[in-house]
Amino acid sequence: MKSVRTILWSAILLVVFAAAFPHRACASGPDSGDGKFDPKEIIFEHLGDGYGWEIPFDHHRRMPLPVIVRSVDGSWHCFSSAHIDGHAVYSDGGYTWTVPASGDNKGKVVEILSDGSEYRPWDISITKNVMALFISVLAVLACCWPVARWHRRHGYLAPRKFTGAVESLIDFIYRGIIKPTLGQDARRFAPFLLTVFMFIFVMNLLGLIVIFPGGANLTGNIAVTMVLALFTFFATNLFARKHYWKEIFWPDVPMWLKFPIPIMQVIEIFGVFTKPASLTVRLFANMMGGHMIVIVLTLIIFILADLGSAALGATTVVSLLFSIFMLMLDVLVSFIQAFVFTMLSTTFIAMAQERGHDEEHQHGHDKVGTAGIKTLEN
């Protein structure tokens, strides 16, 4: 009950704040260049990457992050993103840097050459998303390391409190997905699959927090979800058994479907690449859509305030209530998307670990032989 009261009071305070200061909030947001409130800029600013971390309720100020770039002459430069905040021009020992507000290099650090042209350098800066990845890794370690340390010290004694909750989550994923699907190969792939689940779940939750260290839309970035899907792709295909490749290049179908025109082979090879593609798009689209809905519902308040709507107070309450509801729903979606990604990754890996009839027969003989040797030893 105490937690419910806390949530309700937080919602009430949020509604009062937004209703009392809508115009001030509008003034701090991005504008379209003519002083008007531009919701599109706010949406893409929040969902995209950046060289600084936004400060809540003040979109004109950012927490600086290190910019690391390679100049046209091959020299490396490192400076604070505060120098180029707001598309400012920064000079560093004869080198000039800025972030263009328009053009092909919009939003990216460029070097301004002596002839006035822009050069896009090699850029390994610690951007908002990169920093959020580091924070997510530390958060996963902070969650899982105490579980490992507890069982190393206390054996199979169940932990309590937060450590117990994390252990229950890990046990649920292992016994609910990994063990039933992979069987005897579960322990082999469990470290990778559990890491993927915890990493995605933590990134999803941090993305729902509007203040530092949250606020980065990592799983709504298709580059992040693509890398996660590529890990599953490599785990599936690099450790696949002979039967998996046999079913791709010479499947058990009528001969006319695979020779002389390799119809089934083309379909199977195409399927090898569509699996990681589906993982990438599913996670990206669901998390991007959830974030966008919450932002749009909240921005309705400021759009109406900018238009001078008479029903602003009632609209503010309704919009914020819907936003709070969507945020709570996104907590559930964060778990579901991590669960689905792990489940599909486990299924793809399990398909590559299937044994053919001959392999299964030989494996059965090996198990019987090993059991007989152990019996004789005993």
Coordinates of C-alpha atoms in Angstrom, one line a residue:
M1 CA 0.0 0.0 0.0
K2 CA 2.9 2.4 0.8
S3 CA 4.3 2.0 -2.7
V4 CA 0.8 2.6 -4.3
R5 CA 0.4 5.8 -2.3
T6 CA 3.8 6.9 -3.4
I7 CA 2.9 6.4 -7.0
L8 CA -0.4 8.2 -6.6
W9 CA 1.2 11.2 -4.9
S10 CA 3.9 11.4 -7.6
A11 CA 1.3 11.4 -10.3
I12 CA -0.7 14.1 -8.6
L13 CA 2.4 16.3 -8.2
L14 CA 3.4 15.7 -11.8
V15 CA -0.1 16.8 -12.9
V16 CA 0.0 19.9 -10.7
F17 CA 3.5 20.9 -12.0
A18 CA 2.6 20.5 -15.6
A19 CA -0.7 22.3 -15.2
A20 CA 0.9 25.2 -13.4
F21 CA 3.9 25.7 -15.6
P22 CA 3.0 24.7 -19.2
H23 CA 4.2 27.8 -20.9
R24 CA 7.5 27.7 -19.0
A25 CA 8.0 24.2 -20.1
C26 CA 7.3 25.2 -23.7
A27 CA 9.8 28.0 -23.5
S28 CA 12.6 25.5 -22.6
G29 CA 11.9 23.2 -25.5
P30 CA 13.3 23.3 -29.0
D31 CA 11.7 25.7 -31.4
S32 CA 11.3 25.6 -35.1
G33 CA 13.5 28.6 -35.7
D34 CA 10.8 31.3 -35.5
G35 CA 10.2 31.0 -31.7
K36 CA 7.3 28.5 -32.0
F37 CA 7.2 25.2 -30.1
D38 CA 8.3 22.4 -32.4
P39 CA 7.2 18.9 -31.1
K40 CA 9.0 17.1 -33.9
E41 CA 12.3 18.4 -32.8
I42 CA 11.7 17.3 -29.2
I43 CA 10.6 13.8 -30.2
F44 CA 13.6 13.2 -32.4
E45 CA 16.0 14.8 -29.9
H46 CA 14.8 12.4 -27.2
L47 CA 14.8 9.3 -29.4
G48 CA 18.1 10.1 -31.1
D49 CA 21.7 10.1 -30.0
G50 CA 23.7 13.2 -29.0
Y51 CA 27.1 14.5 -27.8
G52 CA 25.6 15.6 -24.5
W53 CA 23.1 14.3 -22.0
E54 CA 19.9 16.4 -21.7
I55 CA 19.2 18.1 -18.4
P56 CA 15.6 17.6 -17.3
F57 CA 13.3 20.6 -18.0
D58 CA 16.0 22.5 -19.7
H59 CA 16.7 21.4 -23.3
H60 CA 19.1 24.2 -23.9
R61 CA 21.7 22.8 -21.5
R62 CA 23.4 19.4 -21.7
M63 CA 25.7 17.4 -19.5
P64 CA 29.0 17.5 -21.5
L65 CA 30.6 14.2 -22.8
P66 CA 34.0 13.7 -24.4
V67 CA 34.3 14.1 -28.1
I68 CA 37.1 12.0 -29.7
V69 CA 37.7 12.6 -33.5
R70 CA 40.4 12.1 -36.1
S71 CA 41.3 15.1 -38.2
V72 CA 41.8 15.2 -41.9
D73 CA 45.6 15.1 -41.4
G74 CA 45.4 12.0 -39.2
S75 CA 45.8 13.6 -35.8
W76 CA 43.4 12.7 -33.0
H77 CA 41.6 15.3 -30.9
C78 CA 39.7 15.1 -27.6
F79 CA 37.6 17.9 -26.2
S80 CA 34.4 18.5 -24.2
S81 CA 31.1 18.5 -26.1
A82 CA 30.3 21.7 -24.1
H83 CA 32.5 23.6 -26.7
I84 CA 30.2 22.6 -29.6
D85 CA 26.9 22.7 -27.7
G86 CA 24.1 24.6 -29.5
H87 CA 26.0 24.3 -32.9
A88 CA 28.9 26.5 -31.6
V89 CA 32.2 26.7 -33.5
Y90 CA 35.2 25.5 -31.5
S91 CA 38.8 26.1 -32.4
D92 CA 41.5 23.8 -31.1
G93 CA 45.1 24.7 -32.1
G94 CA 44.3 25.5 -35.7
Y95 CA 41.5 22.9 -36.0
T96 CA 37.9 24.1 -36.1
W97 CA 35.0 21.9 -35.1
T98 CA 31.2 22.3 -35.0
V99 CA 28.0 20.4 -35.3
P100 CA 26.0 21.6 -38.3
A101 CA 22.3 22.4 -37.8
S102 CA 21.4 21.3 -41.3
G103 CA 22.8 19.6 -44.3
D104 CA 24.2 16.1 -44.9
N105 CA 26.2 16.2 -41.7
K106 CA 23.4 17.5 -39.5
G107 CA 23.9 16.5 -35.8
K108 CA 27.4 15.1 -36.4
V109 CA 30.8 16.6 -35.5
V110 CA 32.6 18.0 -38.6
E111 CA 35.9 19.7 -39.1
I112 CA 35.7 23.0 -40.9
L113 CA 38.6 23.2 -43.4
S114 CA 40.5 26.3 -44.5
D115 CA 38.4 26.6 -47.7
G116 CA 35.2 26.5 -45.6
S117 CA 34.1 23.0 -46.5
E118 CA 33.1 20.4 -44.0
Y119 CA 35.1 17.2 -43.4
R120 CA 33.4 14.3 -41.6
P121 CA 36.1 12.8 -39.3
W122 CA 36.5 9.4 -37.8
D123 CA 34.3 9.7 -34.7
I124 CA 34.7 7.5 -31.6
S125 CA 33.2 10.0 -29.2
I126 CA 31.5 8.9 -26.0
T127 CA 28.0 9.9 -27.0
K128 CA 24.8 9.7 -25.0
N129 CA 24.1 6.2 -26.2
V130 CA 27.6 5.0 -25.7
M131 CA 27.6 6.3 -22.2
A132 CA 24.3 4.7 -21.6
L133 CA 25.7 1.3 -22.7
F134 CA 28.5 1.6 -20.2
I135 CA 25.9 2.5 -17.5
S136 CA 23.8 -0.5 -18.5
V137 CA 26.8 -2.9 -18.3
L138 CA 27.6 -1.6 -14.8
A139 CA 23.9 -1.9 -13.8
V140 CA 23.8 -5.6 -15.0
L141 CA 27.0 -6.3 -13.1
A142 CA 25.6 -4.7 -10.0
C143 CA 22.5 -6.9 -10.3
C144 CA 24.1 -10.2 -11.1
W145 CA 27.4 -10.1 -9.2
P146 CA 25.8 -10.2 -5.8
V147 CA 23.9 -13.4 -6.8
A148 CA 27.1 -15.1 -7.9
R149 CA 28.9 -14.0 -4.8
W150 CA 26.0 -15.2 -2.5
H151 CA 26.0 -18.7 -4.0
R152 CA 29.7 -18.9 -3.9
R153 CA 29.6 -18.2 -0.2
H154 CA 26.3 -19.9 0.9
G155 CA 25.9 -22.7 -1.7
Y156 CA 22.3 -23.4 -2.5
L157 CA 20.8 -21.3 0.3
A158 CA 18.3 -18.9 -1.2
P159 CA 19.2 -15.2 -0.9
R160 CA 16.7 -12.5 0.1
K161 CA 15.7 -9.0 -0.7
F162 CA 17.0 -7.5 -4.0
T163 CA 19.5 -10.4 -4.5
G164 CA 16.7 -12.9 -4.1
A165 CA 14.5 -11.0 -6.6
V166 CA 17.3 -11.1 -9.2
E167 CA 18.0 -14.7 -8.6
S168 CA 14.3 -15.5 -9.1
L169 CA 14.3 -13.7 -12.4
I170 CA 17.4 -15.6 -13.6
D171 CA 15.9 -18.9 -12.4
F172 CA 12.6 -18.1 -14.2
I173 CA 14.4 -17.5 -17.5
Y174 CA 16.7 -20.5 -17.2
R175 CA 14.0 -23.0 -16.1
G176 CA 11.2 -21.5 -18.2
I177 CA 13.0 -21.0 -21.5
I178 CA 16.6 -22.1 -21.8
K179 CA 16.5 -25.6 -20.1
P180 CA 13.2 -26.8 -21.7
T181 CA 14.3 -25.6 -25.2
L182 CA 18.0 -26.6 -25.2
G183 CA 18.0 -29.6 -22.9
Q184 CA 21.5 -30.9 -22.4
D185 CA 23.0 -27.9 -24.2
A186 CA 21.4 -25.5 -21.8
R187 CA 24.4 -25.0 -19.6
R188 CA 26.6 -24.3 -22.6
F189 CA 24.5 -21.4 -23.9
A190 CA 22.9 -20.2 -20.7
P191 CA 25.6 -17.6 -19.9
F192 CA 25.1 -15.8 -23.3
L193 CA 21.3 -16.0 -23.2
L194 CA 20.9 -14.8 -19.6
T195 CA 23.3 -12.0 -20.3
V196 CA 21.2 -11.0 -23.3
F197 CA 18.0 -11.0 -21.3
M198 CA 19.4 -9.0 -18.3
F199 CA 21.1 -6.5 -20.7
I200 CA 18.0 -5.8 -22.7
F201 CA 15.8 -5.7 -19.6
V202 CA 18.1 -3.2 -17.9
M203 CA 18.4 -1.0 -21.0
N204 CA 14.6 -1.0 -21.4
L205 CA 14.1 0.1 -17.8
L206 CA 16.8 2.8 -17.9
G207 CA 15.2 4.2 -21.1
L208 CA 12.0 4.9 -19.1
I209 CA 13.8 7.1 -16.6
V210 CA 13.7 10.7 -17.7
I211 CA 16.8 11.9 -15.7
F212 CA 20.4 10.7 -15.6
P213 CA 21.5 7.9 -15.6
G214 CA 18.3 7.1 -17.6
G215 CA 16.7 8.7 -20.6
A216 CA 18.7 7.1 -23.4
N217 CA 16.6 5.2 -25.9
L218 CA 19.1 2.4 -26.4
T219 CA 16.7 -0.4 -27.5
G220 CA 14.9 2.1 -29.7
N221 CA 18.2 2.5 -31.6
I222 CA 18.3 0.0 -34.5
A223 CA 22.1 -0.1 -34.4
V224 CA 22.0 -1.5 -30.8
T225 CA 19.3 -4.1 -31.5
M226 CA 21.2 -5.1 -34.7
V227 CA 24.4 -5.8 -32.8
L228 CA 22.4 -7.9 -30.2
A229 CA 20.8 -9.9 -33.1
L230 CA 24.2 -10.4 -34.7
F231 CA 25.5 -12.0 -31.5
T232 CA 22.6 -14.5 -31.7
F233 CA 23.3 -15.0 -35.4
F234 CA 27.0 -15.9 -34.6
A235 CA 26.0 -18.1 -31.6
T236 CA 23.6 -19.9 -33.9
N237 CA 25.8 -20.5 -36.9
L238 CA 29.3 -20.8 -35.5
F239 CA 28.3 -23.6 -33.1
A240 CA 25.7 -25.3 -35.3
R241 CA 25.9 -29.1 -35.8
K242 CA 26.3 -30.9 -39.1
H243 CA 22.6 -31.7 -39.3
Y244 CA 21.7 -28.0 -39.3
W245 CA 23.9 -27.3 -42.4
K246 CA 22.7 -30.5 -44.0
E247 CA 19.1 -29.3 -43.8
I248 CA 20.1 -25.9 -45.3
F249 CA 22.2 -27.2 -48.3
W250 CA 20.5 -30.6 -48.9
P251 CA 17.1 -30.7 -47.1
D252 CA 14.9 -33.8 -47.0
V253 CA 12.5 -32.7 -49.7
P254 CA 11.7 -34.0 -53.2
M255 CA 14.6 -33.9 -55.5
W256 CA 13.0 -31.5 -58.0
L257 CA 12.9 -28.9 -55.2
K258 CA 16.6 -28.9 -54.7
F259 CA 18.1 -30.0 -58.0
P260 CA 18.9 -28.8 -60.6
I261 CA 17.3 -25.5 -59.5
P262 CA 18.2 -25.0 -55.8
I263 CA 14.8 -23.7 -54.7
M264 CA 14.9 -24.9 -51.1
Q265 CA 18.5 -24.0 -50.6
V266 CA 17.8 -20.4 -51.5
I267 CA 14.9 -20.3 -49.2
E268 CA 16.9 -21.9 -46.3
I269 CA 19.8 -19.5 -46.8
F270 CA 17.4 -16.6 -46.9
G271 CA 15.9 -17.8 -43.6
V272 CA 19.3 -17.8 -42.0
F273 CA 19.5 -14.0 -42.4
T274 CA 15.9 -13.2 -41.8
K275 CA 16.0 -14.6 -38.3
P276 CA 18.4 -11.9 -37.0
A277 CA 16.6 -9.3 -39.0
S278 CA 13.3 -10.1 -37.3
L279 CA 15.0 -9.9 -33.9
T280 CA 16.4 -6.5 -34.8
V281 CA 13.2 -5.0 -36.1
R282 CA 10.9 -6.5 -33.4
L283 CA 12.8 -5.1 -30.4
F284 CA 13.6 -1.8 -32.1
A285 CA 10.0 -1.1 -33.3
N286 CA 8.3 -2.0 -30.1
M287 CA 10.6 0.0 -27.8
M288 CA 10.7 3.0 -30.2
G289 CA 6.9 3.0 -30.5
G290 CA 6.4 2.8 -26.7
H291 CA 8.7 5.8 -26.2
M292 CA 7.1 7.8 -29.0
I293 CA 3.6 7.3 -27.6
V294 CA 4.5 8.5 -24.2
I295 CA 6.3 11.6 -25.6
V296 CA 3.4 12.4 -27.9
L297 CA 0.8 12.1 -25.1
T298 CA 2.9 14.5 -23.0
L299 CA 3.5 17.0 -25.8
I300 CA -0.2 17.4 -26.4
I301 CA -0.2 19.6 -23.3
F302 CA 2.5 21.9 -24.7
I303 CA 1.0 21.9 -28.2
L304 CA -2.4 23.1 -26.8
A305 CA -0.6 25.7 -24.6
D306 CA 1.2 27.1 -27.6
L307 CA -2.1 27.4 -29.4
G308 CA -3.7 29.1 -26.4
S309 CA -6.4 26.4 -25.9
A310 CA -9.1 27.2 -23.3
A311 CA -9.4 23.6 -22.2
L312 CA -5.7 23.3 -21.3
G313 CA -6.3 22.3 -17.7
A314 CA -8.5 19.4 -18.4
T315 CA -6.3 18.3 -21.3
T316 CA -3.2 18.4 -19.1
V317 CA -4.8 16.1 -16.6
V318 CA -6.0 13.6 -19.2
S319 CA -2.7 13.6 -21.1
L320 CA -0.6 13.1 -18.0
L321 CA -2.8 10.3 -16.8
F322 CA -2.5 8.6 -20.1
S323 CA 1.3 9.2 -20.1
I324 CA 1.6 7.6 -16.6
F325 CA -0.5 4.7 -17.7
M326 CA 1.7 4.2 -20.8
L327 CA 4.8 4.4 -18.7
M328 CA 3.5 1.7 -16.4
L329 CA 2.6 -0.4 -19.4
D330 CA 6.1 0.2 -20.8
V331 CA 7.6 -1.4 -17.7
L332 CA 5.7 -4.6 -18.5
V333 CA 6.6 -4.2 -22.2
S334 CA 10.3 -3.9 -21.2
F335 CA 10.1 -7.3 -19.6
I336 CA 8.1 -8.9 -22.4
Q337 CA 10.5 -7.6 -25.1
A338 CA 13.5 -8.9 -23.3
F339 CA 11.7 -12.2 -22.7
V340 CA 10.7 -12.6 -26.4
F341 CA 14.2 -11.7 -27.6
T342 CA 15.7 -14.4 -25.3
M343 CA 13.1 -16.9 -26.2
L344 CA 13.5 -16.5 -30.0
S345 CA 17.3 -16.5 -29.6
T346 CA 17.1 -19.8 -27.6
T347 CA 14.8 -21.3 -30.3
F348 CA 17.2 -20.4 -33.1
I349 CA 20.2 -21.8 -31.2
A350 CA 18.2 -25.0 -30.4
M351 CA 17.3 -25.5 -34.1
A352 CA 21.0 -25.4 -34.9
Q353 CA 21.8 -27.9 -32.2
E354 CA 19.4 -30.6 -33.4
R355 CA 21.0 -33.9 -34.2
G356 CA 20.3 -36.0 -37.2
H357 CA 19.3 -39.7 -37.0
D358 CA 22.8 -40.9 -37.3
E359 CA 24.2 -38.4 -34.8
E360 CA 21.4 -39.2 -32.3
H361 CA 22.1 -42.9 -32.6
Q362 CA 25.8 -42.4 -32.1
H363 CA 25.2 -40.0 -29.2
G364 CA 23.0 -42.7 -27.5
H365 CA 25.8 -45.3 -27.9
D366 CA 28.3 -42.8 -26.4
K367 CA 26.0 -42.2 -23.4
V368 CA 25.5 -45.9 -22.8
G369 CA 29.2 -46.5 -23.1
T370 CA 30.0 -43.8 -20.7
A371 CA 27.5 -45.0 -18.2
G372 CA 28.9 -48.6 -18.5
I373 CA 32.5 -47.3 -17.8
K374 CA 31.3 -45.4 -14.8
T375 CA 29.5 -48.5 -13.5
L376 CA 32.6 -50.6 -13.9
E377 CA 34.7 -48.0 -12.2
N378 CA 32.3 -48.0 -9.2

